Short mmCIF file of N, CA and C in Angstrom, two decimals:
data_model
loop_
_atom_site.label_atom_id
_atom_site.label_comp_id
_atom_site.label_asym_id
_atom_site.label_seq_id
_atom_site.Cartn_x
_atom_site.Cartn_y
_atom_site.Cartn_z
N MET O 1 13.28 -5.98 25.09
CA MET O 1 13.06 -6.36 23.87
C MET O 1 12.89 -4.68 23.13
N GLU O 2 12.49 -3.74 24.12
CA GLU O 2 12.11 -2.49 23.40
C GLU O 2 13.43 -1.54 23.01
N ILE O 3 14.47 -2.20 23.76
CA ILE O 3 15.70 -1.39 23.59
C ILE O 3 16.42 -1.86 22.45
N VAL O 4 16.37 -3.23 22.12
CA VAL O 4 16.59 -3.76 20.72
C VAL O 4 16.36 -3.12 19.72
N ILE O 5 14.65 -3.03 19.87
CA ILE O 5 14.16 -2.57 18.71
C ILE O 5 14.31 -0.79 18.18
N SER O 6 14.49 -0.30 19.66
CA SER O 6 15.14 1.13 19.42
C SER O 6 16.45 1.46 18.88
N LEU O 7 17.50 0.39 19.43
CA LEU O 7 18.55 0.67 18.69
C LEU O 7 18.41 0.24 17.32
N ALA O 8 17.70 -0.77 16.63
CA ALA O 8 17.67 -1.07 15.61
C ALA O 8 17.12 -0.07 14.45
N ILE O 9 16.10 0.46 14.94
CA ILE O 9 15.37 1.84 14.54
C ILE O 9 16.44 2.77 14.47
N GLY O 10 17.51 3.10 15.40
CA GLY O 10 18.40 4.12 15.43
C GLY O 10 19.54 3.88 14.19
N VAL O 11 19.83 2.66 14.40
CA VAL O 11 20.90 2.24 13.33
C VAL O 11 20.63 2.23 12.05
N LEU O 12 19.25 1.90 11.81
CA LEU O 12 18.79 2.06 10.48
C LEU O 12 18.71 3.65 9.83
N PHE O 13 18.25 4.28 10.91
CA PHE O 13 17.97 5.90 10.43
C PHE O 13 19.39 6.44 10.05
N GLY O 14 20.20 6.27 11.33
CA GLY O 14 21.23 7.00 11.29
C GLY O 14 22.27 6.24 10.14
N SER O 15 22.37 5.18 9.62
CA SER O 15 22.72 4.66 8.55
C SER O 15 21.97 5.52 7.22
N GLY O 16 21.03 5.72 7.06
CA GLY O 16 20.49 6.42 6.16
C GLY O 16 20.63 7.62 5.92
N ILE O 17 20.98 8.42 7.18
CA ILE O 17 21.33 9.88 7.25
C ILE O 17 22.68 9.72 6.61
N TRP O 18 23.47 9.11 6.73
CA TRP O 18 24.98 8.96 6.40
C TRP O 18 24.92 8.55 5.19
N LEU O 19 24.31 7.61 4.72
CA LEU O 19 24.40 7.50 3.07
C LEU O 19 23.72 8.96 2.38
N LEU O 20 22.84 9.18 3.02
CA LEU O 20 22.12 10.53 2.05
C LEU O 20 23.12 11.42 2.00
N LEU O 21 24.20 11.61 2.84
CA LEU O 21 25.03 12.64 2.54
C LEU O 21 26.15 12.38 1.82
N ARG O 22 26.21 11.44 1.21
CA ARG O 22 27.25 10.66 0.52
C ARG O 22 27.26 11.21 -0.94
N PRO O 23 28.26 11.38 -1.94
CA PRO O 23 28.12 12.22 -3.14
C PRO O 23 27.63 11.42 -4.27
N ARG O 24 27.50 10.19 -3.97
CA ARG O 24 26.84 9.10 -5.25
C ARG O 24 25.39 9.06 -5.26
N SER O 25 24.84 9.28 -6.36
CA SER O 25 23.30 9.01 -6.31
C SER O 25 22.90 7.59 -6.01
N PHE O 26 23.93 6.82 -6.02
CA PHE O 26 22.93 5.50 -5.69
C PHE O 26 23.22 5.13 -4.32
N GLN O 27 23.80 5.72 -3.46
CA GLN O 27 24.03 5.75 -2.17
C GLN O 27 23.02 6.78 -1.46
N VAL O 28 22.61 7.88 -2.26
CA VAL O 28 21.47 8.66 -1.81
C VAL O 28 20.58 7.66 -1.62
N LEU O 29 20.04 7.23 -2.77
CA LEU O 29 19.17 6.32 -3.06
C LEU O 29 18.75 5.22 -1.78
N THR O 30 19.80 4.36 -1.94
CA THR O 30 20.12 3.64 -0.65
C THR O 30 19.87 4.03 0.84
N GLY O 31 20.26 5.47 1.06
CA GLY O 31 19.98 6.28 2.25
C GLY O 31 18.51 6.48 2.54
N LEU O 32 17.90 6.70 1.45
CA LEU O 32 16.39 7.12 1.34
C LEU O 32 15.48 5.92 1.54
N MET O 33 16.17 4.60 0.93
CA MET O 33 15.22 3.46 1.39
C MET O 33 15.80 2.95 2.87
N LEU O 34 16.68 3.42 3.27
CA LEU O 34 16.82 2.92 4.65
C LEU O 34 16.14 3.63 5.92
N MET O 35 16.13 4.88 5.30
CA MET O 35 15.36 5.81 6.18
C MET O 35 13.97 5.33 6.19
N SER O 36 13.19 5.01 5.10
CA SER O 36 11.75 4.56 5.04
C SER O 36 11.70 3.36 5.86
N TYR O 37 12.39 2.39 5.35
CA TYR O 37 12.36 0.88 6.40
C TYR O 37 12.41 1.62 7.73
N ALA O 38 13.18 2.27 8.03
CA ALA O 38 13.30 2.73 9.73
C ALA O 38 12.07 3.49 10.19
N VAL O 39 11.54 4.52 9.49
CA VAL O 39 10.22 4.87 9.81
C VAL O 39 8.92 3.75 9.64
N ASN O 40 9.20 3.00 9.06
CA ASN O 40 7.80 1.88 8.69
C ASN O 40 8.11 0.81 9.96
N LEU O 41 9.11 0.64 10.55
CA LEU O 41 9.41 -0.22 11.22
C LEU O 41 8.96 0.47 12.86
N PHE O 42 9.24 1.85 12.61
CA PHE O 42 8.89 2.72 13.75
C PHE O 42 7.23 2.84 13.98
N ILE O 43 6.49 2.99 13.05
CA ILE O 43 4.90 3.12 12.73
C ILE O 43 4.60 1.60 13.12
N PHE O 44 5.15 0.56 12.57
CA PHE O 44 4.43 -0.47 13.05
C PHE O 44 4.80 -1.03 14.26
N ILE O 45 5.86 -0.77 15.22
CA ILE O 45 6.17 -1.01 16.60
C ILE O 45 5.12 -0.30 17.12
N MET O 46 5.06 1.03 17.14
CA MET O 46 4.06 2.04 17.69
C MET O 46 2.79 1.32 17.83
N GLY O 47 1.91 0.37 17.13
CA GLY O 47 0.96 -0.22 16.86
C GLY O 47 0.74 -1.60 17.95
N ARG O 48 2.09 -1.59 18.77
CA ARG O 48 1.98 -2.90 19.63
C ARG O 48 2.00 -4.10 18.63
N LEU O 49 2.79 -4.61 18.59
CA LEU O 49 2.75 -5.92 18.15
C LEU O 49 2.54 -7.20 18.61
N TRP O 50 1.27 -7.81 18.24
CA TRP O 50 0.64 -9.00 19.12
C TRP O 50 0.65 -10.06 18.82
N VAL O 51 0.93 -11.10 19.16
CA VAL O 51 1.12 -12.50 18.36
C VAL O 51 -0.14 -13.01 18.64
N ASN O 52 -0.57 -13.46 17.50
CA ASN O 52 -2.33 -14.68 17.88
C ASN O 52 -2.92 -13.90 18.36
N LYS O 53 -3.03 -12.76 17.88
CA LYS O 53 -4.76 -12.05 18.12
C LYS O 53 -5.28 -11.37 16.64
N PRO O 54 -6.36 -11.50 16.46
CA PRO O 54 -7.04 -11.19 15.35
C PRO O 54 -6.92 -9.69 15.31
N PRO O 55 -6.62 -9.27 13.64
CA PRO O 55 -6.93 -7.35 13.76
C PRO O 55 -8.17 -7.13 13.70
N LEU O 56 -9.10 -7.73 13.55
CA LEU O 56 -10.87 -7.44 13.44
C LEU O 56 -11.50 -8.14 14.30
N THR O 57 -12.58 -7.25 14.47
CA THR O 57 -13.59 -8.36 15.28
C THR O 57 -14.65 -8.91 14.52
N LEU O 58 -14.56 -10.33 14.60
CA LEU O 58 -15.64 -11.05 13.75
C LEU O 58 -17.05 -11.36 14.44
N GLY O 59 -16.99 -11.30 15.71
CA GLY O 59 -17.90 -11.65 16.43
C GLY O 59 -19.23 -10.53 16.81
N THR O 60 -20.53 -10.86 17.44
CA THR O 60 -21.25 -9.93 17.76
C THR O 60 -21.18 -9.21 19.14
N GLY O 61 -21.84 -8.12 19.15
CA GLY O 61 -21.65 -7.73 20.77
C GLY O 61 -20.89 -6.49 20.81
N VAL O 62 -20.37 -6.14 22.15
CA VAL O 62 -19.34 -5.25 22.10
C VAL O 62 -17.84 -5.84 22.28
N PRO O 63 -16.76 -5.52 21.44
CA PRO O 63 -15.82 -6.36 21.90
C PRO O 63 -14.90 -5.79 22.85
N ASP O 64 -14.14 -6.66 23.22
CA ASP O 64 -12.90 -6.23 23.98
C ASP O 64 -11.84 -5.57 23.40
N PRO O 65 -11.21 -4.48 23.51
CA PRO O 65 -10.39 -3.93 22.48
C PRO O 65 -8.86 -4.52 23.12
N ALA O 66 -8.63 -4.99 24.47
CA ALA O 66 -7.54 -5.67 24.76
C ALA O 66 -7.48 -7.05 23.79
N MET O 67 -8.34 -7.56 23.28
CA MET O 67 -8.12 -8.66 22.73
C MET O 67 -7.99 -8.67 21.18
N PHE O 68 -7.63 -7.68 20.63
CA PHE O 68 -7.52 -7.42 19.24
C PHE O 68 -6.25 -6.39 18.98
N SER O 69 -5.53 -6.60 18.17
CA SER O 69 -4.21 -5.91 17.38
C SER O 69 -4.75 -4.69 16.94
N ASP O 70 -4.40 -3.72 16.68
CA ASP O 70 -4.79 -2.34 16.19
C ASP O 70 -4.61 -2.42 14.55
N PRO O 71 -5.36 -2.23 13.74
CA PRO O 71 -4.95 -2.58 12.24
C PRO O 71 -4.49 -1.15 11.44
N LEU O 72 -4.77 -0.06 11.96
CA LEU O 72 -4.05 0.83 11.51
C LEU O 72 -2.63 1.31 11.20
N PRO O 73 -1.94 0.81 12.47
CA PRO O 73 -0.39 0.90 11.87
C PRO O 73 -0.12 -0.17 11.03
N GLN O 74 -0.71 -1.34 10.95
CA GLN O 74 -0.37 -2.25 9.45
C GLN O 74 -1.01 -1.80 8.41
N ALA O 75 -1.97 -1.43 8.22
CA ALA O 75 -2.33 -0.75 6.98
C ALA O 75 -1.64 0.60 6.37
N LEU O 76 -1.11 1.30 7.47
CA LEU O 76 -0.21 2.61 7.14
C LEU O 76 1.13 1.78 6.56
N VAL O 77 1.61 1.13 7.22
CA VAL O 77 3.20 0.63 6.84
C VAL O 77 2.86 -0.45 5.81
N LEU O 78 1.86 -1.02 5.15
CA LEU O 78 1.52 -1.54 3.97
C LEU O 78 1.84 -0.24 2.74
N THR O 79 0.79 0.69 2.93
CA THR O 79 0.69 1.42 1.85
C THR O 79 1.95 1.98 1.68
N ALA O 80 2.71 2.40 2.98
CA ALA O 80 4.22 2.98 2.79
C ALA O 80 5.04 2.29 2.17
N ILE O 81 4.79 0.67 2.08
CA ILE O 81 5.86 -0.01 1.70
C ILE O 81 5.34 -0.06 -0.08
N VAL O 82 4.40 -0.06 -0.43
CA VAL O 82 3.90 0.07 -1.87
C VAL O 82 4.37 1.70 -2.52
N ILE O 83 4.05 2.70 -1.68
CA ILE O 83 4.53 4.03 -2.26
C ILE O 83 6.04 4.15 -2.23
N GLY O 84 6.65 3.25 -0.97
CA GLY O 84 8.33 3.48 -0.98
C GLY O 84 8.79 2.60 -2.51
N PHE O 85 8.20 1.50 -2.70
CA PHE O 85 8.61 1.19 -3.95
C PHE O 85 8.12 1.50 -5.40
N ALA O 86 7.33 2.29 -5.29
CA ALA O 86 7.13 3.31 -6.62
C ALA O 86 8.11 4.60 -6.80
N THR O 87 8.24 4.90 -5.44
CA THR O 87 9.19 5.96 -5.59
C THR O 87 10.95 5.75 -5.77
N THR O 88 11.11 4.48 -4.86
CA THR O 88 12.39 3.99 -5.56
C THR O 88 12.51 3.43 -7.12
N ALA O 89 11.44 2.97 -7.49
CA ALA O 89 11.42 2.90 -8.86
C ALA O 89 11.83 4.16 -9.74
N LEU O 90 11.02 5.32 -9.49
CA LEU O 90 11.03 6.62 -10.54
C LEU O 90 12.52 7.19 -9.76
N TYR O 91 13.14 6.95 -8.50
CA TYR O 91 14.25 7.54 -8.19
C TYR O 91 15.07 6.79 -9.07
N LEU O 92 15.27 5.46 -9.62
CA LEU O 92 16.12 4.62 -10.09
C LEU O 92 16.22 5.06 -11.70
N VAL O 93 14.78 5.35 -11.97
CA VAL O 93 14.96 5.48 -13.62
C VAL O 93 15.49 7.05 -13.57
N VAL O 94 15.39 7.75 -12.80
CA VAL O 94 15.96 9.27 -12.83
C VAL O 94 17.36 9.10 -12.82
N MET O 95 17.77 8.51 -11.93
CA MET O 95 19.46 8.06 -11.68
C MET O 95 19.96 7.60 -13.08
N ILE O 96 19.33 6.69 -13.62
CA ILE O 96 20.04 6.10 -14.75
C ILE O 96 20.08 7.08 -15.84
N GLY O 97 18.90 7.99 -16.03
CA GLY O 97 18.88 9.04 -17.02
C GLY O 97 19.71 10.33 -16.97
N SER O 98 20.27 10.57 -15.47
CA SER O 98 20.90 11.30 -15.17
C SER O 98 22.20 11.11 -15.47
N ARG O 99 22.62 9.56 -15.23
CA ARG O 99 24.00 8.98 -15.48
C ARG O 99 24.15 8.95 -17.10
N GLY O 100 22.99 8.86 -17.97
CA GLY O 100 23.46 8.74 -19.22
C GLY O 100 23.52 9.96 -19.84
N LEU O 101 23.06 11.25 -19.09
CA LEU O 101 23.17 12.53 -19.79
C LEU O 101 24.66 13.10 -19.44
N THR O 102 24.89 13.01 -17.97
CA THR O 102 25.87 13.72 -17.50
C THR O 102 27.28 12.51 -17.36
N GLY O 103 27.29 11.54 -17.50
CA GLY O 103 28.38 10.61 -17.51
C GLY O 103 29.19 10.34 -16.31
N THR O 104 28.31 10.49 -15.41
CA THR O 104 28.88 10.84 -13.83
C THR O 104 27.36 10.19 -12.92
N ASP O 105 27.71 9.54 -11.97
CA ASP O 105 26.70 9.40 -10.91
C ASP O 105 26.69 10.12 -9.76
N HIS O 106 27.59 11.54 -9.72
CA HIS O 106 27.55 12.07 -8.54
C HIS O 106 26.34 13.05 -8.36
N VAL O 107 26.22 13.54 -7.28
CA VAL O 107 25.05 14.24 -7.09
C VAL O 107 24.54 15.44 -7.63
N ASP O 108 26.05 15.93 -7.73
CA ASP O 108 26.15 17.54 -8.27
C ASP O 108 26.81 17.66 -9.60
N GLY O 109 27.00 16.48 -10.15
CA GLY O 109 27.19 16.53 -11.57
C GLY O 109 28.83 16.42 -11.84
N GLU O 110 29.82 16.57 -10.68
CA GLU O 110 31.23 17.08 -11.17
C GLU O 110 31.99 15.85 -10.26
N GLU O 111 32.65 15.16 -10.60
CA GLU O 111 33.85 14.52 -10.11
C GLU O 111 34.59 15.30 -9.08
N SER O 112 34.99 14.44 -7.92
CA SER O 112 35.91 15.25 -7.29
C SER O 112 37.33 14.81 -7.41
N GLU O 113 38.52 15.57 -7.70
CA GLU O 113 39.46 15.14 -7.71
C GLU O 113 40.74 14.85 -6.65
#
């Protein structure tokens, strides 16, 4: 299972890099989103995904760490998702404004012939 997750993260990040190097601004934006998804998945998986284990201690006494999942990667990924949505919206507005001002969606503002 670890090799499948590793390959999925690698393919997502590699696709993001490939799209980031493209000349059109929408492809650059999509590449940035794919790279952020790959990093979020990596952080989430590093926290060891547990099934049917609570993230917090609810009882009294000294808890056994093996009985609970780590809530820190979950909180980091949730925060990264919210920040990613905000920056994607900002990039989209800047991209639309640039398209309106220059008449092209190329990153350098020039059409290649």
